[in-house]
PDB file of C-alpha atoms in Angstrom:
ATOM      1  CA  MET A   1     154.287 201.699 139.731  1.00  0.00           C
ATOM      2  CA  THR A   2     150.682 202.642 140.494  1.00  0.00           C
ATOM      3  CA  GLU A   3     148.135 201.142 138.090  1.00  0.00           C
ATOM      4  CA  LYS A   4     146.075 203.696 136.259  1.00  0.00           C
ATOM      5  CA  PRO A   5     142.284 203.147 136.292  1.00  0.00           C
ATOM      6  CA  GLU A   6     142.221 203.037 132.490  1.00  0.00           C
ATOM      7  CA  ASP A   7     144.778 200.188 132.509  1.00  0.00           C
ATOM      8  CA  LYS A   8     142.639 197.960 134.702  1.00  0.00           C
ATOM      9  CA  GLN A   9     140.794 196.223 131.853  1.00  0.00           C
ATOM     10  CA  GLN A  10     144.046 195.488 130.032  1.00  0.00           C
ATOM     11  CA  ASN A  11     145.622 193.926 133.124  1.00  0.00           C
ATOM     12  CA  GLU A  12     142.672 191.752 134.097  1.00  0.00           C
ATOM     13  CA  THR A  13     142.945 187.988 133.595  1.00  0.00           C
ATOM     14  CA  PRO A  14     140.589 186.989 130.779  1.00  0.00           C
ATOM     15  CA  PRO A  15     137.774 184.582 131.740  1.00  0.00           C
ATOM     16  CA  GLN A  16     137.895 180.971 130.597  1.00  0.00           C
ATOM     17  CA  THR A  17     134.624 180.213 128.798  1.00  0.00           C
ATOM     18  CA  ALA A  18     134.156 181.157 125.142  1.00  0.00           C
ATOM     19  CA  ALA A  19     131.031 183.230 125.780  1.00  0.00           C
ATOM     20  CA  SER A  20     132.677 185.055 128.678  1.00  0.00           C
ATOM     21  CA  LEU A  21     135.742 185.789 126.546  1.00  0.00           C
ATOM     22  CA  VAL A  22     133.568 187.428 123.891  1.00  0.00           C
ATOM     23  CA  ASP A  23     131.822 189.554 126.532  1.00  0.00           C
ATOM     24  CA  PHE A  24     135.218 190.403 128.009  1.00  0.00           C
ATOM     25  CA  VAL A  25     136.492 191.719 124.669  1.00  0.00           C
ATOM     26  CA  VAL A  26     133.259 193.621 123.994  1.00  0.00           C
ATOM     27  CA  ASP A  27     133.498 195.350 127.377  1.00  0.00           C
ATOM     28  CA  ALA A  28     137.210 196.010 126.868  1.00  0.00           C
ATOM     29  CA  ILE A  29     136.603 197.791 123.566  1.00  0.00           C
ATOM     30  CA  ILE A  30     133.764 199.870 125.007  1.00  0.00           C
ATOM     31  CA  ASP A  31     135.962 200.747 128.008  1.00  0.00           C
ATOM     32  CA  GLY A  32     138.726 201.624 125.569  1.00  0.00           C
ATOM     33  CA  VAL A  33     136.474 204.202 123.943  1.00  0.00           C
ATOM     34  CA  MET A  34     135.563 205.622 127.346  1.00  0.00           C
ATOM     35  CA  HIS A  35     139.198 205.966 128.416  1.00  0.00           C
ATOM     36  CA  GLY A  36     140.459 207.287 125.091  1.00  0.00           C
ATOM     37  CA  ARG A  37     142.424 204.205 124.012  1.00  0.00           C
ATOM     38  CA  TYR A  38     140.169 204.017 120.965  1.00  0.00           C
ATOM     39  CA  VAL A  39     138.700 206.922 119.045  1.00  0.00           C
ATOM     40  CA  GLN A  40     136.059 207.258 116.342  1.00  0.00           C
ATOM     41  CA  GLY A  41     137.345 205.979 113.024  1.00  0.00           C
ATOM     42  CA  GLN A  42     140.217 204.009 114.560  1.00  0.00           C
ATOM     43  CA  ARG A  43     140.969 200.623 112.980  1.00  0.00           C
ATOM     44  CA  LEU A  44     140.791 197.512 115.143  1.00  0.00           C
ATOM     45  CA  ILE A  45     142.882 194.600 113.868  1.00  0.00           C
ATOM     46  CA  ALA A  46     141.892 191.266 115.424  1.00  0.00           C
ATOM     47  CA  ALA A  47     145.491 190.130 115.930  1.00  0.00           C
ATOM     48  CA  ASP A  48     146.409 193.355 117.728  1.00  0.00           C
ATOM     49  CA  VAL A  49     143.310 193.301 119.932  1.00  0.00           C
ATOM     50  CA  ALA A  50     143.928 189.636 120.796  1.00  0.00           C
ATOM     51  CA  GLU A  51     147.494 190.432 121.846  1.00  0.00           C
ATOM     52  CA  GLU A  52     146.422 193.493 123.817  1.00  0.00           C
ATOM     53  CA  TYR A  53     143.951 191.526 125.924  1.00  0.00           C
ATOM     54  CA  ASN A  54     145.828 188.212 125.984  1.00  0.00           C
ATOM     55  CA  VAL A  55     143.125 186.182 124.228  1.00  0.00           C
ATOM     56  CA  SER A  56     142.938 184.209 120.992  1.00  0.00           C
ATOM     57  CA  ARG A  57     141.663 185.745 117.766  1.00  0.00           C
ATOM     58  CA  ALA A  58     138.430 183.727 117.716  1.00  0.00           C
ATOM     59  CA  PRO A  59     136.655 185.600 120.564  1.00  0.00           C
ATOM     60  CA  VAL A  60     137.993 188.898 119.186  1.00  0.00           C
ATOM     61  CA  ARG A  61     136.491 188.221 115.766  1.00  0.00           C
ATOM     62  CA  GLU A  62     133.178 187.228 117.353  1.00  0.00           C
ATOM     63  CA  ALA A  63     133.229 190.322 119.572  1.00  0.00           C
ATOM     64  CA  LEU A  64     133.851 192.555 116.554  1.00  0.00           C
ATOM     65  CA  HIS A  65     130.944 190.949 114.693  1.00  0.00           C
ATOM     66  CA  MET A  66     128.743 191.452 117.750  1.00  0.00           C
ATOM     67  CA  LEU A  67     129.778 195.096 118.012  1.00  0.00           C
ATOM     68  CA  ALA A  68     129.164 195.531 114.271  1.00  0.00           C
ATOM     69  CA  GLY A  69     125.639 194.241 114.798  1.00  0.00           C
ATOM     70  CA  GLU A  70     125.205 196.789 117.591  1.00  0.00           C
ATOM     71  CA  GLY A  71     126.481 199.612 115.384  1.00  0.00           C
ATOM     72  CA  VAL A  72     129.599 200.230 117.485  1.00  0.00           C
ATOM     73  CA  VAL A  73     132.125 199.195 114.821  1.00  0.00           C
ATOM     74  CA  GLU A  74     132.102 198.876 111.048  1.00  0.00           C
ATOM     75  CA  LEU A  75     133.602 195.767 109.456  1.00  0.00           C
ATOM     76  CA  ILE A  76     136.015 196.432 106.599  1.00  0.00           C
ATOM     77  CA  ALA A  77     136.625 193.654 104.090  1.00  0.00           C
ATOM     78  CA  ASN A  78     140.078 192.138 104.666  1.00  0.00           C
ATOM     79  CA  LYS A  79     141.005 195.020 106.962  1.00  0.00           C
ATOM     80  CA  GLY A  80     139.387 194.190 110.297  1.00  0.00           C
ATOM     81  CA  ALA A  81     137.066 196.792 111.763  1.00  0.00           C
ATOM     82  CA  ARG A  82     136.977 200.410 112.811  1.00  0.00           C
ATOM     83  CA  ILE A  83     135.215 202.335 115.536  1.00  0.00           C
ATOM     84  CA  ARG A  84     132.111 203.904 114.063  1.00  0.00           C
ATOM     85  CA  ARG A  85     131.935 207.667 113.625  1.00  0.00           C
ATOM     86  CA  LEU A  86     128.736 209.383 114.723  1.00  0.00           C
ATOM     87  CA  SER A  87     127.604 212.741 113.419  1.00  0.00           C
ATOM     88  CA  VAL A  88     126.071 215.356 115.701  1.00  0.00           C
ATOM     89  CA  ASP A  89     122.654 214.610 114.189  1.00  0.00           C
ATOM     90  CA  GLU A  90     123.042 210.901 114.953  1.00  0.00           C
ATOM     91  CA  ARG A  91     123.959 211.669 118.551  1.00  0.00           C
ATOM     92  CA  ILE A  92     120.939 213.945 118.854  1.00  0.00           C
ATOM     93  CA  ASP A  93     118.730 211.157 117.474  1.00  0.00           C
ATOM     94  CA  PHE A  94     120.270 208.742 119.967  1.00  0.00           C
ATOM     95  CA  LEU A  95     119.586 211.026 122.924  1.00  0.00           C
ATOM     96  CA  GLU A  96     115.961 211.415 121.824  1.00  0.00           C
ATOM     97  CA  PHE A  97     115.692 207.615 121.630  1.00  0.00           C
ATOM     98  CA  THR A  98     117.181 206.910 125.046  1.00  0.00           C
ATOM     99  CA  GLU A  99     115.057 209.614 126.655  1.00  0.00           C
ATOM    100  CA  ALA A 100     112.056 207.281 126.383  1.00  0.00           C
ATOM    101  CA  MET A 101     113.832 204.496 128.288  1.00  0.00           C
ATOM    102  CA  CYS A 102     115.186 206.830 130.938  1.00  0.00           C
ATOM    103  CA  VAL A 103     111.777 208.430 131.478  1.00  0.00           C
ATOM    104  CA  LEU A 104     110.303 205.020 132.251  1.00  0.00           C
ATOM    105  CA  GLY A 105     113.143 204.238 134.640  1.00  0.00           C
ATOM    106  CA  VAL A 106     112.771 207.601 136.387  1.00  0.00           C
ATOM    107  CA  ARG A 107     109.007 207.228 136.772  1.00  0.00           C
ATOM    108  CA  LEU A 108     109.044 203.680 138.119  1.00  0.00           C
ATOM    109  CA  ALA A 109     112.101 204.105 140.354  1.00  0.00           C
ATOM    110  CA  THR A 110     110.853 207.356 141.892  1.00  0.00           C
ATOM    111  CA  SER A 111     107.716 205.613 143.102  1.00  0.00           C
ATOM    112  CA  LYS A 112     109.928 203.234 145.136  1.00  0.00           C
ATOM    113  CA  MET A 113     111.970 205.853 146.976  1.00  0.00           C
ATOM    114  CA  ARG A 114     110.250 205.141 150.288  1.00  0.00           C
ATOM    115  CA  ASP A 115     112.683 202.230 150.633  1.00  0.00           C
ATOM    116  CA  PRO A 116     115.638 203.597 152.697  1.00  0.00           C
ATOM    117  CA  ALA A 117     118.154 201.250 151.042  1.00  0.00           C
ATOM    118  CA  LEU A 118     117.167 202.324 147.528  1.00  0.00           C
ATOM    119  CA  HIS A 119     117.164 205.938 148.658  1.00  0.00           C
ATOM    120  CA  ALA A 120     120.735 205.556 149.932  1.00  0.00           C
ATOM    121  CA  THR A 121     121.891 203.809 146.741  1.00  0.00           C
ATOM    122  CA  ILE A 122     120.721 206.710 144.579  1.00  0.00           C
ATOM    123  CA  ILE A 123     122.376 209.264 146.865  1.00  0.00           C
ATOM    124  CA  GLU A 124     125.670 207.362 146.717  1.00  0.00           C
ATOM    125  CA  GLN A 125     125.669 207.287 142.913  1.00  0.00           C
ATOM    126  CA  PHE A 126     124.832 210.969 142.663  1.00  0.00           C
ATOM    127  CA  GLU A 127     127.964 211.746 144.674  1.00  0.00           C
ATOM    128  CA  LYS A 128     129.964 210.326 141.746  1.00  0.00           C
ATOM    129  CA  ILE A 129     128.188 212.733 139.407  1.00  0.00           C
ATOM    130  CA  GLU A 130     129.098 215.595 141.731  1.00  0.00           C
ATOM    131  CA  ASP A 131     132.711 214.430 141.854  1.00  0.00           C
ATOM    132  CA  ALA A 132     133.023 214.337 138.068  1.00  0.00           C
ATOM    133  CA  PHE A 133     131.377 217.768 137.894  1.00  0.00           C
ATOM    134  CA  ALA A 134     133.879 219.180 140.393  1.00  0.00           C
ATOM    135  CA  ARG A 135     136.735 217.880 138.221  1.00  0.00           C
ATOM    136  CA  ARG A 136     135.046 219.084 135.008  1.00  0.00           C
ATOM    137  CA  ASN A 137     135.755 215.694 133.443  1.00  0.00           C
ATOM    138  CA  ALA A 138     133.148 215.288 130.692  1.00  0.00           C
ATOM    139  CA  SER A 139     133.774 211.563 130.087  1.00  0.00           C
ATOM    140  CA  ASP A 140     133.526 210.701 133.784  1.00  0.00           C
ATOM    141  CA  PHE A 141     130.517 212.988 134.138  1.00  0.00           C
ATOM    142  CA  VAL A 142     128.586 211.341 131.307  1.00  0.00           C
ATOM    143  CA  ASN A 143     129.605 207.886 132.520  1.00  0.00           C
ATOM    144  CA  ALA A 144     128.410 208.721 136.054  1.00  0.00           C
ATOM    145  CA  LEU A 145     125.078 209.916 134.646  1.00  0.00           C
ATOM    146  CA  TYR A 146     124.796 206.724 132.609  1.00  0.00           C
ATOM    147  CA  THR A 147     125.439 204.589 135.713  1.00  0.00           C
ATOM    148  CA  TYR A 148     122.913 206.674 137.672  1.00  0.00           C
ATOM    149  CA  HIS A 149     120.257 205.702 135.142  1.00  0.00           C
ATOM    150  CA  ILE A 150     121.442 202.084 135.158  1.00  0.00           C
ATOM    151  CA  ILE A 151     120.672 202.028 138.870  1.00  0.00           C
ATOM    152  CA  LEU A 152     117.317 203.766 138.396  1.00  0.00           C
ATOM    153  CA  ASN A 153     116.407 201.193 135.767  1.00  0.00           C
ATOM    154  CA  GLU A 154     117.377 198.360 138.125  1.00  0.00           C
ATOM    155  CA  ILE A 155     115.216 199.865 140.839  1.00  0.00           C
ATOM    156  CA  SER A 156     112.330 200.342 138.386  1.00  0.00           C
ATOM    157  CA  GLY A 157     111.710 196.609 138.267  1.00  0.00           C
ATOM    158  CA  ASN A 158     111.095 196.675 134.504  1.00  0.00           C
ATOM    159  CA  GLY A 159     113.382 193.992 133.114  1.00  0.00           C
ATOM    160  CA  PHE A 160     113.143 195.224 129.537  1.00  0.00           C
ATOM    161  CA  VAL A 161     114.249 198.794 130.200  1.00  0.00           C
ATOM    162  CA  GLU A 162     117.084 197.489 132.371  1.00  0.00           C
ATOM    163  CA  PHE A 163     118.206 194.980 129.729  1.00  0.00           C
ATOM    164  CA  PHE A 164     118.154 197.327 126.751  1.00  0.00           C
ATOM    165  CA  TYR A 165     119.804 200.239 128.544  1.00  0.00           C
ATOM    166  CA  ARG A 166     122.719 197.950 129.383  1.00  0.00           C
ATOM    167  CA  ARG A 167     123.313 196.950 125.757  1.00  0.00           C
ATOM    168  CA  PRO A 168     126.874 197.714 124.547  1.00  0.00           C
ATOM    169  CA  TYR A 169     125.674 200.100 121.859  1.00  0.00           C
ATOM    170  CA  ILE A 170     123.750 202.187 124.403  1.00  0.00           C
ATOM    171  CA  ARG A 171     126.859 202.584 126.524  1.00  0.00           C
ATOM    172  CA  PHE A 172     129.014 203.340 123.469  1.00  0.00           C
ATOM    173  CA  TYR A 173     126.712 206.017 122.073  1.00  0.00           C
ATOM    174  CA  THR A 174     126.203 207.509 125.528  1.00  0.00           C
ATOM    175  CA  LEU A 175     129.951 207.889 126.023  1.00  0.00           C
ATOM    176  CA  LEU A 176     130.239 209.698 122.688  1.00  0.00           C
ATOM    177  CA  LEU A 177     127.845 212.337 124.005  1.00  0.00           C
ATOM    178  CA  ALA A 178     130.691 213.556 126.230  1.00  0.00           C
ATOM    179  CA  GLU A 179     132.184 215.284 123.176  1.00  0.00           C
ATOM    180  CA  LEU A 180     129.071 217.517 123.056  1.00  0.00           C
ATOM    181  CA  VAL A 181     127.690 217.735 126.593  1.00  0.00           C
ATOM    182  CA  PRO A 182     127.818 219.424 129.003  1.00  0.00           C
ATOM    183  CA  GLY A 183     129.798 221.580 126.570  1.00  0.00           C
ATOM    184  CA  ASN A 184     129.801 225.156 127.857  1.00  0.00           C
ATOM    185  CA  HIS A 185     126.818 224.538 130.128  1.00  0.00           C
ATOM    186  CA  TRP A 186     128.368 222.769 133.116  1.00  0.00           C
ATOM    187  CA  ASP A 187     126.779 224.876 135.851  1.00  0.00           C
ATOM    188  CA  GLN A 188     123.248 224.774 134.484  1.00  0.00           C
ATOM    189  CA  TYR A 189     123.579 221.069 133.677  1.00  0.00           C
ATOM    190  CA  ILE A 190     124.425 220.119 137.250  1.00  0.00           C
ATOM    191  CA  LEU A 191     121.749 222.434 138.648  1.00  0.00           C
ATOM    192  CA  ASN A 192     119.175 220.689 136.470  1.00  0.00           C
ATOM    193  CA  TYR A 193     120.306 217.267 137.595  1.00  0.00           C
ATOM    194  CA  ARG A 194     120.362 218.232 141.242  1.00  0.00           C
ATOM    195  CA  LEU A 195     116.708 219.217 140.926  1.00  0.00           C
ATOM    196  CA  ILE A 196     115.894 215.984 139.107  1.00  0.00           C
ATOM    197  CA  HIS A 197     117.741 213.991 141.780  1.00  0.00           C
ATOM    198  CA  GLU A 198     116.019 215.767 144.671  1.00  0.00           C
ATOM    199  CA  THR A 199     112.623 215.216 143.053  1.00  0.00           C
ATOM    200  CA  ILE A 200     113.343 211.519 142.530  1.00  0.00           C
ATOM    201  CA  LEU A 201     114.287 211.203 146.201  1.00  0.00           C
ATOM    202  CA  SER A 202     111.043 212.950 147.173  1.00  0.00           C
ATOM    203  CA  GLY A 203     109.027 210.166 145.575  1.00  0.00           C
ATOM    204  CA  ASP A 204     107.076 212.527 143.307  1.00  0.00           C
ATOM    205  CA  ALA A 205     107.201 210.516 140.066  1.00  0.00           C
ATOM    206  CA  HIS A 206     105.085 212.946 138.035  1.00  0.00           C
ATOM    207  CA  SER A 207     107.296 215.946 138.824  1.00  0.00           C
ATOM    208  CA  ALA A 208     110.484 213.905 138.342  1.00  0.00           C
ATOM    209  CA  VAL A 209     109.405 212.936 134.826  1.00  0.00           C
ATOM    210  CA  ILE A 210     108.516 216.539 133.952  1.00  0.00           C
ATOM    211  CA  MET A 211     111.868 217.823 135.223  1.00  0.00           C
ATOM    212  CA  PHE A 212     113.815 215.109 133.440  1.00  0.00           C
ATOM    213  CA  THR A 213     112.077 215.576 130.079  1.00  0.00           C
ATOM    214  CA  SER A 214     112.489 219.358 130.349  1.00  0.00           C
ATOM    215  CA  HIS A 215     116.193 218.857 130.982  1.00  0.00           C
ATOM    216  CA  ILE A 216     116.601 216.599 127.947  1.00  0.00           C
ATOM    217  CA  ARG A 217     114.782 219.130 125.755  1.00  0.00           C
ATOM    218  CA  TRP A 218     117.195 221.790 127.024  1.00  0.00           C
ATOM    219  CA  VAL A 219     120.201 219.551 126.277  1.00  0.00           C
ATOM    220  CA  LEU A 220     118.943 218.786 122.761  1.00  0.00           C
ATOM    221  CA  ARG A 221     118.354 222.474 122.059  1.00  0.00           C
ATOM    222  CA  ASN A 222     121.885 223.340 123.194  1.00  0.00           C
ATOM    223  CA  MET A 223     123.382 220.543 121.095  1.00  0.00           C
ATOM    224  CA  ARG A 224     121.660 221.896 117.996  1.00  0.00           C
ATOM    225  CA  ILE A 225     122.573 225.519 118.664  1.00  0.00           C
ATOM    226  CA  ASP A 226     126.163 224.856 119.709  1.00  0.00           C
ATOM    227  CA  ASN A 227     126.852 222.773 116.612  1.00  0.00           C
ATOM    228  CA  GLU A 228     125.189 224.875 113.931  1.00  0.00           C
TER     229      GLU A 228
END
């Protein structure tokens, strides 16, 4: 039987060190949200999660406490944890917050686009955005955009923006945006990002930042209007 992509995390052999096991469970839960195994408000019982990923309860409990600290789950006394629910307003606030990090990544990475290898890396990632757009898969689309900015942040050379954008809560909240965007605006969304991408490749950091911030303002406006 062919393994489904969403089953990959479940079938992986857990790492051996305690710290790696905790990270493994954290990533597994975040991936579970992305692939629809977990939904907002769903309870997570340590014993069940431990069995699902073939680990002991200790790293699961630590992972749940870590995710609670990141705002991904809520701990319930004597009942384990549950995936946090986010309102539309909270998701709008989150997008406004991450805009600042992404702007820095865009500006710094664009100035380095004279490097052919970096240029090629960005083009390769954008093809994944195009693929998700062609399939109209919102989760894959948002995840591809997230990874695109991960790569931009790596290229930027700013260790802080790279570190914080990789935090589990950033990935979790970003994935929840797929319930709201692109929404009914697929065609305009990809047109905007194609322009942003082309401007990044051109090396014009000033114009890339303007285009990106204009796009985010457009997305925020649509989120507010579409959910009134």
